[in-house]
CSV table of C-alpha atoms in Angstrom, one decimal:
chain,number,residue,atom,x,y,z
A,1,LEU,CA,7.0,-2.6,93.9
A,2,CYS,CA,10.2,-2.2,92.1
A,3,PHE,CA,9.5,-5.6,90.4
A,4,LEU,CA,6.0,-4.6,89.4
A,5,SER,CA,7.3,-1.2,88.1
A,6,ARG,CA,10.0,-3.0,86.0
A,7,HIS,CA,7.4,-5.4,84.7
A,8,ILE,CA,5.0,-2.6,83.7
A,9,LYS,CA,7.8,-0.8,82.0
A,10,CYS,CA,8.8,-3.9,80.1
A,11,LEU,CA,5.2,-4.5,79.1
A,12,ILE,CA,4.9,-0.9,77.9
A,13,ILE,CA,8.1,-1.2,75.9
A,14,PHE,CA,7.0,-4.5,74.4
A,15,ASN,CA,3.6,-3.1,73.4
A,16,LEU,CA,5.4,0.0,71.9
A,17,CYS,CA,7.7,-2.3,69.9
A,18,LEU,CA,4.7,-4.4,68.8
A,19,GLY,CA,2.8,-1.3,67.8
A,20,LEU,CA,5.8,0.0,65.9
A,21,LEU,CA,6.2,-3.3,64.1
A,22,PHE,CA,2.5,-3.3,63.2
A,23,LEU,CA,2.6,0.3,62.0
A,24,SER,CA,5.7,-0.5,60.0
A,25,GLY,CA,3.9,-3.4,58.4
A,26,PHE,CA,0.9,-1.3,57.7
A,27,PHE,CA,2.9,1.5,56.1
A,28,HIS,CA,4.8,-1.1,54.1
A,29,MET,CA,1.6,-2.7,52.9
A,30,LYS,CA,0.1,0.7,52.1
A,31,ASN,CA,3.1,1.7,50.1
A,32,LYS,CA,3.0,-1.6,48.3
A,33,ASN,CA,-0.6,-1.2,47.4
A,34,TYR,CA,0.1,2.4,46.2
A,35,VAL,CA,2.8,1.1,43.9
A,36,ILE,CA,0.5,-1.6,42.5
A,37,LEU,CA,-2.3,0.9,42.0
A,38,LYS,CA,0.0,3.4,40.4
A,39,SER,CA,1.3,0.8,38.1
A,40,HIS,CA,-2.3,-0.3,37.2
A,41,GLU,CA,-3.3,3.4,36.6
A,42,GLU,CA,-0.3,3.9,34.3
A,43,LEU,CA,-1.5,0.9,32.3
A,44,LEU,CA,-5.0,2.4,32.0
A,45,ILE,CA,-3.6,5.8,30.7
A,46,PRO,CA,-4.1,5.8,27.0
A,47,SER,CA,-0.9,6.1,25.0
A,48,MET,CA,-0.2,9.4,23.3
A,49,PRO,CA,-2.1,9.5,20.0
A,50,CYS,CA,0.3,9.0,17.1
A,51,ARG,CA,0.5,11.7,14.4
A,52,ALA,CA,-0.5,10.7,10.8
A,53,LYS,CA,2.4,10.5,8.5
A,54,THR,CA,1.8,12.9,5.6
A,55,ASN,CA,5.1,12.6,3.7
A,56,VAL,CA,4.7,9.3,1.9
A,57,MET,CA,6.3,7.7,-1.2
A,58,PHE,CA,4.6,4.7,-2.7
A,59,LEU,CA,6.5,2.7,-5.3
A,60,LYS,CA,3.7,1.7,-7.6
A,61,THR,CA,4.6,-1.7,-9.0
A,62,HIS,CA,2.8,-3.3,-11.9
A,63,LYS,CA,-0.2,-5.8,-11.7
A,64,THR,CA,-0.1,-5.8,-7.9
A,65,ALA,CA,-3.3,-4.0,-7.0
A,66,SER,CA,-1.2,-0.8,-7.0
A,67,SER,CA,-3.9,1.2,-8.8
A,68,THR,CA,-6.2,0.7,-5.8
A,69,VAL,CA,-3.4,1.9,-3.5
A,70,LEU,CA,-2.8,4.9,-5.7
A,71,ASN,CA,-6.5,5.8,-5.3
A,72,ILE,CA,-6.1,5.6,-1.5
A,73,MET,CA,-3.0,7.9,-1.7
A,74,PHE,CA,-4.8,10.5,-3.9
A,75,ARG,CA,-7.8,10.6,-1.6
A,76,PHE,CA,-5.6,11.0,1.4
A,77,ALA,CA,-3.7,13.9,-0.4
A,78,GLU,CA,-7.0,15.6,-1.1
A,79,ARG,CA,-8.4,15.1,2.4
A,80,TYR,CA,-5.4,16.8,4.0
A,81,ASN,CA,-4.7,19.3,1.2
A,82,LEU,CA,-1.3,17.8,0.4
A,83,THR,CA,1.0,18.3,-2.6
A,84,VAL,CA,1.4,15.4,-5.0
A,85,ALA,CA,4.5,14.8,-7.1
A,86,LEU,CA,2.7,14.4,-10.5
A,87,PRO,CA,4.1,13.6,-13.9
A,88,ALA,CA,5.2,16.6,-15.9
A,89,ASP,CA,3.4,17.8,-19.1
A,90,GLN,CA,1.2,15.2,-20.8
A,91,LEU,CA,2.8,12.1,-19.1
A,92,VAL,CA,0.7,10.0,-16.8
A,93,HIS,CA,3.7,8.2,-15.2
A,94,LEU,CA,7.0,9.5,-13.8
A,95,GLY,CA,9.1,8.7,-16.8
A,96,TYR,CA,8.6,5.0,-16.7
A,97,PRO,CA,10.2,2.7,-17.9
A,98,LYS,CA,13.2,5.1,-17.8
A,99,THR,CA,15.0,5.2,-14.5
A,100,PHE,CA,13.4,8.0,-12.5
A,101,MET,CA,14.8,11.5,-12.5
A,102,ALA,CA,13.6,14.4,-10.4
A,103,HIS,CA,12.8,16.6,-13.4
A,104,PHE,CA,10.1,14.1,-14.4
A,105,VAL,CA,7.9,15.7,-11.7
A,106,GLU,CA,5.9,18.7,-12.7
A,107,GLU,CA,7.4,22.0,-11.5
A,108,PHE,CA,10.1,20.3,-9.5
A,109,GLU,CA,12.4,23.2,-10.2
A,110,ALA,CA,10.0,25.6,-8.4
A,111,ILE,CA,8.6,23.3,-5.7
A,112,GLY,CA,11.8,21.5,-4.9
A,113,GLN,CA,11.6,19.1,-1.9
A,114,ASN,CA,8.1,20.3,-0.8
A,115,TYR,CA,6.0,17.4,-2.1
A,116,ASN,CA,4.1,15.3,0.3
A,117,ILE,CA,2.9,12.4,-1.8
A,118,MET,CA,4.5,10.5,-4.6
A,119,CYS,CA,2.7,7.4,-6.1
A,120,ASN,CA,2.5,7.4,-9.9
A,121,HIS,CA,4.5,4.7,-11.8
A,122,LEU,CA,8.2,5.1,-11.8
A,123,ARG,CA,11.3,3.0,-11.9
A,124,PHE,CA,12.9,3.5,-8.5
A,125,ASN,CA,16.0,5.6,-8.2
A,126,PRO,CA,16.6,6.5,-4.6
A,127,SER,CA,18.9,9.4,-5.0
A,128,GLU,CA,16.6,11.2,-7.4
A,129,VAL,CA,13.5,10.4,-5.4
A,130,GLN,CA,15.1,11.9,-2.4
A,131,LYS,CA,15.6,15.2,-4.3
A,132,VAL,CA,11.8,15.4,-4.5
A,133,MET,CA,10.7,14.0,-1.2
A,134,ALA,CA,11.3,15.3,2.3
A,135,ALA,CA,13.9,13.7,4.6
A,136,ASN,CA,11.3,12.2,6.9
A,137,THR,CA,9.3,10.6,4.0
A,138,PHE,CA,7.9,7.1,4.6
A,139,TYR,CA,8.7,4.7,1.8
A,140,PHE,CA,6.5,1.7,1.0
A,141,SER,CA,5.6,-0.6,-1.9
A,142,ILE,CA,3.6,-3.7,-2.7
A,143,LEU,CA,4.5,-7.1,-4.1
A,144,ARG,CA,2.4,-10.0,-5.5
A,145,ASN,CA,2.9,-13.7,-6.0
A,146,PRO,CA,4.7,-13.9,-9.4
A,147,ILE,CA,2.5,-16.8,-10.5
A,148,PRO,CA,-0.8,-14.9,-10.8
A,149,LEU,CA,1.1,-11.7,-11.6
A,150,LEU,CA,2.7,-13.1,-14.8
A,151,GLU,CA,-0.7,-14.4,-16.0
A,152,SER,CA,-2.2,-11.0,-15.3
A,153,SER,CA,0.7,-9.2,-17.0
A,154,TYR,CA,0.3,-11.6,-20.1
A,155,VAL,CA,-3.3,-10.7,-20.6
A,156,TYR,CA,-3.0,-7.0,-19.9
A,157,TYR,CA,0.0,-6.4,-22.1
A,158,LYS,CA,-0.8,-9.1,-24.7
A,159,ASN,CA,-0.9,-6.6,-27.6
A,160,SER,CA,2.0,-4.4,-26.6
A,161,VAL,CA,4.8,-6.8,-25.5
A,162,PRO,CA,6.6,-8.6,-28.3
A,163,ALA,CA,7.3,-11.7,-26.1
A,164,PHE,CA,3.5,-12.1,-25.5
A,165,ARG,CA,2.2,-11.0,-28.8
A,166,PHE,CA,3.4,-14.0,-30.9
A,167,SER,CA,2.4,-16.7,-28.4
A,168,LYS,CA,-1.1,-18.3,-28.4
A,169,ASP,CA,-1.6,-18.1,-24.7
A,170,VAL,CA,0.3,-17.8,-21.4
A,171,ASN,CA,1.0,-21.6,-21.2
A,172,GLU,CA,2.6,-21.7,-24.7
A,173,TYR,CA,4.7,-18.7,-23.7
A,174,LEU,CA,5.9,-20.3,-20.5
A,175,ALA,CA,6.6,-23.7,-22.3
A,176,SER,CA,9.6,-22.0,-24.1
A,177,PRO,CA,9.8,-18.4,-23.1
A,178,LEU,CA,13.2,-17.8,-24.9
A,179,LYS,CA,11.5,-18.7,-28.1
A,180,PHE,CA,9.5,-15.4,-27.7
A,181,TYR,CA,11.5,-13.4,-25.3
A,182,HIS,CA,14.7,-11.6,-26.6
A,183,PRO,CA,16.7,-9.8,-23.9
A,184,ALA,CA,17.9,-7.2,-26.5
A,185,ASP,CA,14.3,-6.0,-26.6
A,186,TYR,CA,14.2,-5.6,-22.8
A,187,LYS,CA,12.5,-2.2,-22.9
A,188,GLN,CA,9.6,-3.7,-24.8
A,189,ASN,CA,9.6,-6.9,-22.8
A,190,ILE,CA,10.0,-5.7,-19.3
A,191,TYR,CA,6.5,-6.9,-18.4
A,192,ALA,CA,7.4,-10.4,-19.5
A,193,ARG,CA,10.0,-11.3,-16.9
A,194,ASN,CA,10.8,-10.2,-13.3
A,195,ILE,CA,8.7,-7.0,-13.6
A,196,MET,CA,8.8,-6.2,-9.9
A,197,TRP,CA,12.6,-6.5,-9.8
A,198,PHE,CA,12.7,-4.0,-12.7
A,199,ASP,CA,10.3,-1.6,-11.0
A,200,PHE,CA,12.6,-1.5,-7.9
A,201,GLY,CA,15.3,-0.3,-10.3
A,202,TYR,CA,17.3,-3.5,-10.9
A,203,ASP,CA,18.2,-5.6,-14.0
A,204,ASN,CA,15.3,-8.0,-14.6
A,205,ASN,CA,17.6,-10.1,-16.8
A,206,ALA,CA,20.3,-10.5,-14.2
A,207,GLU,CA,21.6,-13.9,-13.3
A,208,ASP,CA,20.1,-15.7,-10.4
A,209,ASP,CA,23.1,-15.3,-8.1
A,210,ASN,CA,22.5,-15.8,-4.4
A,211,LYS,CA,25.0,-13.1,-3.3
A,212,TYR,CA,23.6,-10.6,-5.7
A,213,ILE,CA,20.0,-11.3,-4.6
A,214,GLN,CA,20.9,-10.9,-1.0
A,215,GLU,CA,22.6,-7.6,-1.7
A,216,VAL,CA,19.5,-6.4,-3.5
A,217,LEU,CA,17.1,-7.6,-0.8
A,218,LYS,CA,19.2,-5.8,1.9
A,219,GLU,CA,19.2,-2.6,-0.3
A,220,ILE,CA,15.4,-2.7,-0.6
A,221,GLU,CA,15.1,-3.1,3.1
A,222,GLU,CA,17.3,0.0,3.6
A,223,ASN,CA,15.3,2.1,1.1
A,224,PHE,CA,11.8,1.0,2.2
A,225,HIS,CA,10.1,1.1,5.6
A,226,LEU,CA,7.3,-1.3,4.6
A,227,ILE,CA,6.6,-3.8,1.8
A,228,LEU,CA,2.9,-4.9,1.5
A,229,ILE,CA,1.6,-8.1,-0.1
A,230,ALA,CA,-1.2,-7.8,-2.6
A,231,ASP,CA,-2.3,-11.4,-2.1
A,232,TYR,CA,-3.3,-10.3,1.5
A,233,PHE,CA,-4.7,-6.9,0.5
A,234,ASP,CA,-7.0,-6.2,3.4
A,235,GLU,CA,-4.3,-7.3,5.9
A,236,SER,CA,-1.9,-5.0,4.0
A,237,MET,CA,-4.3,-2.0,4.4
A,238,VAL,CA,-4.7,-2.7,8.1
A,239,LEU,CA,-0.9,-2.8,8.5
A,240,LEU,CA,-0.5,0.4,6.5
A,241,LYS,CA,-3.2,2.2,8.6
A,242,HIS,CA,-1.4,1.3,11.8
A,243,THR,CA,2.0,2.1,10.5
A,244,LEU,CA,1.1,5.5,9.1
A,245,CYS,CA,-1.4,6.3,11.9
A,246,TRP,CA,-4.2,6.8,9.4
A,247,ASP,CA,-7.9,6.4,9.9
A,248,LEU,CA,-10.0,3.5,8.7
A,249,ASP,CA,-11.6,5.6,6.0
A,250,ASP,CA,-8.2,6.6,4.7
A,251,VAL,CA,-7.6,3.0,3.7
A,252,VAL,CA,-11.1,1.8,2.8
A,253,TYR,CA,-11.3,1.1,-1.0
A,254,PHE,CA,-13.1,-0.2,-4.0
A,255,LYS,CA,-11.0,-2.5,-6.1
A,256,LEU,CA,-9.7,-0.7,-9.2
A,257,ASN,CA,-8.2,-1.8,-12.5
A,258,SER,CA,-9.4,-5.4,-12.0
A,259,ARG,CA,-10.5,-7.4,-14.9
A,260,SER,CA,-13.4,-9.7,-15.7
A,261,GLN,CA,-13.0,-13.3,-14.7
A,262,ASP,CA,-13.6,-14.6,-18.2
A,263,THR,CA,-10.3,-13.0,-19.3
A,264,VAL,CA,-8.3,-15.0,-16.7
A,265,GLN,CA,-6.2,-17.7,-18.4
A,266,THR,CA,-5.8,-21.0,-16.4
A,267,LEU,CA,-2.2,-21.8,-15.7
A,268,THR,CA,-1.2,-25.5,-15.9
A,269,PRO,CA,0.7,-26.9,-12.9
A,270,GLU,CA,3.8,-27.0,-15.1
A,271,SER,CA,3.4,-23.4,-16.1
A,272,LYS,CA,3.2,-22.4,-12.4
A,273,GLU,CA,6.5,-24.1,-11.7
A,274,ARG,CA,8.1,-22.6,-14.8
A,275,ILE,CA,7.2,-19.1,-13.6
A,276,LYS,CA,9.2,-19.7,-10.4
A,277,ALA,CA,12.2,-20.5,-12.5
A,278,TRP,CA,11.6,-17.9,-15.4
A,279,CYS,CA,10.9,-15.1,-12.9
A,280,SER,CA,13.2,-16.4,-10.1
A,281,LEU,CA,14.3,-12.9,-9.1
A,282,ASP,CA,10.7,-11.9,-8.5
A,283,TRP,CA,10.0,-15.2,-6.8
A,284,LYS,CA,12.8,-14.8,-4.3
A,285,LEU,CA,11.9,-11.1,-3.8
A,286,TYR,CA,8.3,-12.2,-3.0
A,287,LEU,CA,9.2,-15.0,-0.7
A,288,HIS,CA,11.5,-12.8,1.3
A,289,PHE,CA,9.1,-10.0,1.8
A,290,ASN,CA,6.1,-12.2,2.3
A,291,GLN,CA,7.9,-13.6,5.4
A,292,SER,CA,8.8,-10.1,6.7
A,293,PHE,CA,5.3,-8.9,6.1
A,294,TRP,CA,3.8,-11.5,8.5
A,295,ARG,CA,6.6,-11.1,11.0
A,296,ARG,CA,5.9,-7.3,11.0
A,297,ILE,CA,2.2,-8.0,11.7
A,298,GLU,CA,3.0,-10.4,14.6
A,299,GLU,CA,5.4,-7.9,16.1
A,300,THR,CA,3.2,-4.8,15.8
A,301,ILE,CA,-0.5,-5.7,15.6
A,302,GLY,CA,-0.9,-9.4,16.4
A,303,LEU,CA,-3.1,-11.9,14.5
A,304,GLU,CA,-6.1,-11.5,16.8
A,305,VAL,CA,-6.2,-7.7,16.4
A,306,LEU,CA,-5.5,-8.0,12.7
A,307,GLU,CA,-8.6,-10.2,12.2
A,308,LYS,CA,-10.8,-7.7,14.0
A,309,GLU,CA,-9.4,-4.8,12.0
A,310,VAL,CA,-9.8,-6.7,8.7
A,311,ASN,CA,-13.5,-7.3,9.6
A,312,ARG,CA,-14.0,-3.6,10.4
A,313,LEU,CA,-12.4,-2.7,7.1
A,314,ARG,CA,-14.7,-5.1,5.2
A,315,THR,CA,-17.8,-3.9,7.1
A,316,ARG,CA,-17.0,-0.3,6.2
A,317,GLN,CA,-16.3,-1.2,2.6
A,318,LYS,CA,-19.7,-2.9,2.4
A,319,GLU,CA,-21.4,0.2,3.9
A,320,LEU,CA,-19.8,2.5,1.3
A,321,MET,CA,-20.7,0.1,-1.5
A,322,GLU,CA,-24.4,0.3,-0.5
A,323,ILE,CA,-24.2,4.1,-0.4
A,324,CYS,CA,-22.2,4.6,-3.6
A,325,LEU,CA,-22.7,1.8,-6.0
A,326,LEU,CA,-25.7,1.0,-8.2
A,327,GLU,CA,-24.9,-2.7,-8.6
A,328,GLN,CA,-22.9,-3.2,-5.3
A,329,GLU,CA,-20.0,-4.5,-7.4
A,330,ALA,CA,-17.7,-3.8,-10.4
A,331,VAL,CA,-19.2,-4.1,-13.8
A,332,ARG,CA,-17.8,-4.9,-17.3
A,333,LYS,CA,-16.7,-2.0,-19.5
A,334,ASP,CA,-19.7,-2.1,-21.8
A,335,HIS,CA,-22.0,-1.8,-18.7
A,336,ILE,CA,-20.4,1.4,-17.4
A,337,LYS,CA,-23.0,4.2,-18.0
A,338,ASN,CA,-20.8,7.2,-17.4
A,339,LYS,CA,-18.0,6.9,-19.9
A,340,ALA,CA,-16.0,9.4,-17.9
A,341,LEU,CA,-15.6,6.7,-15.3
A,342,LEU,CA,-14.4,4.1,-17.9
A,343,PRO,CA,-11.0,2.7,-16.9
A,344,PHE,CA,-8.2,2.5,-19.5
A,345,GLN,CA,-8.6,-0.8,-21.5
A,346,SER,CA,-5.5,-2.8,-22.4
A,347,GLY,CA,-4.7,-6.0,-24.2
A,348,ALA,CA,-7.1,-8.9,-23.9
A,349,ALA,CA,-8.3,-7.8,-20.5
A,350,ASN,CA,-11.8,-6.4,-19.8
A,351,ILE,CA,-11.1,-3.8,-17.1
A,352,LEU,CA,-14.1,-3.4,-14.8
A,353,GLY,CA,-15.5,-0.1,-13.5
A,354,TYR,CA,-18.4,1.2,-11.5
A,355,ASN,CA,-21.8,2.8,-11.8
A,356,LEU,CA,-22.7,5.3,-9.0
A,357,ASN,CA,-26.1,5.5,-7.3
A,358,GLN,CA,-28.3,8.3,-8.5
A,359,ASP,CA,-29.5,11.1,-6.3
A,360,LEU,CA,-26.5,11.2,-4.0
A,361,ASP,CA,-26.2,14.3,-1.9
A,362,ASN,CA,-23.2,16.5,-2.9
A,363,ARG,CA,-20.9,15.3,-0.1
A,364,SER,CA,-21.6,11.6,-0.8
A,365,LEU,CA,-21.3,12.1,-4.5
A,366,ARG,CA,-17.8,13.6,-4.1
A,367,THR,CA,-16.7,10.8,-1.8
A,368,CYS,CA,-18.1,8.1,-4.1
A,369,GLN,CA,-16.6,9.7,-7.2
A,370,ARG,CA,-13.2,9.7,-5.6
A,371,MET,CA,-13.5,6.0,-4.6
A,372,VAL,CA,-14.3,4.8,-8.2
A,373,MET,CA,-12.1,7.2,-10.0
A,374,PRO,CA,-9.8,5.4,-12.5
A,375,GLU,CA,-6.1,6.1,-12.2
A,376,LEU,CA,-5.7,8.2,-15.4
A,377,GLN,CA,-8.7,10.4,-14.7
A,378,TYR,CA,-7.7,11.0,-11.1
A,379,THR,CA,-4.1,11.9,-12.1
A,380,SER,CA,-5.5,14.4,-14.7
A,381,TYR,CA,-7.9,15.9,-12.2
A,382,LEU,CA,-5.2,16.5,-9.5
A,383,TYR,CA,-2.9,17.9,-12.1
A,384,ALA,CA,-5.5,20.4,-13.2
A,385,VAL,CA,-6.1,21.4,-9.5
A,386,GLN,CA,-2.4,21.7,-8.6
A,387,HIS,CA,-1.3,23.3,-11.9
A,388,PRO,CA,-4.2,25.3,-13.1
A,389,HIS,CA,-2.0,27.4,-15.4
A,390,LYS,CA,-0.7,24.3,-17.2
A,391,LYS,CA,-2.4,22.6,-20.2
A,392,ARG,CA,-4.6,19.8,-18.9
A,393,LYS,CA,-3.5,16.2,-19.6
A,394,GLN,CA,-5.3,14.9,-22.7
A,395,LEU,CA,-6.9,11.6,-21.9
A,396,GLY,CA,-9.5,11.5,-24.7
A,397,PHE,CA,-12.6,11.5,-22.4
A,398,PRO,CA,-14.2,14.1,-20.1
A,399,LEU,CA,-13.5,14.2,-16.3
A,400,PRO,CA,-16.5,13.2,-14.2
A,401,TRP,CA,-15.9,16.1,-11.8
A,402,THR,CA,-16.1,18.9,-14.4
A,403,SER,CA,-19.9,19.3,-14.5
A,404,PHE,CA,-20.1,18.7,-10.8
A,405,GLN,CA,-17.7,21.5,-10.0
A,406,LYS,CA,-19.6,24.0,-12.1
A,407,LYS,CA,-22.8,23.4,-10.1
């Protein structure tokens, strides 16, 4: 009996231990499943929505699709009722080609550091820009391959730049640029050599010294949060949208200040190589930031998402073209019906513009007008809105909003 009793006790203890072991395993598995589920749930929780950046400075470089970016900036400013740092008095740029000073901004003395947006042409001067813009301002700019840039600059400034004026075409100019280009006339010839380098505030006639170039590139990286590439404009707008936490419609655009194809001069292979040497500062600037641009995309968006976003942008652009535009594309200057929408014409270029569809409802009309608004007209309009007590900028043609606003 004693043996049976001990046997039963051992059996009970064994079963208890086995049960405890089982329960231990059960709770361990349950806890493990809970951790996995919790981790999975955390992945499914949407990240906190980012807040759109509304203090933004865009360094508007020349012949880099920057007029299209300016239009995007102006529309964003209107959408959110932001204050734009506009050129003072009758100027349409912020003192360019002089190095920027804060007093070039209308009513800087009164408004101080309370501007949200700055995007008109200026020659960058960080200490003076910082007097105008808030401490948390986002700084960005845009570059373009110097080869097509110089050709574009040549045609656009043909009549105003001495180095261009006396050469037959861009290839003759590039064959012996020093025959036409005189550094002493640098203020008149800034568009003829390393124009992007000049816009960033540096000497466009400086020697191509590697140490100096690296110092400048480092300084630009310190002053600017983002550098876009005009040759990949849609990709640039997607990256800008993501970086600033803006909406798709904030960066959708119609190309502005473009020219007709028949005014494009064909560069010889020799001329293309000569541009790399003649504008070597711009060339190295472009190569450096073209690399950082794609690196930034890979680190933040990824190429797969980028492609989808670019397609979304182009689809939206097409939708708005169908709504807004009579011909679904830009037209030559002599085909623009409303002369108030005529872009400024320069040099040998034929700057294209747009005709709007008729019978647009008021809301669509205002949206479409903003999207096709040439740079000078838009600057003048915003100036009149922000500074109604000041004399309007005299552009020599009516503003397309005027009659609409009186309705």
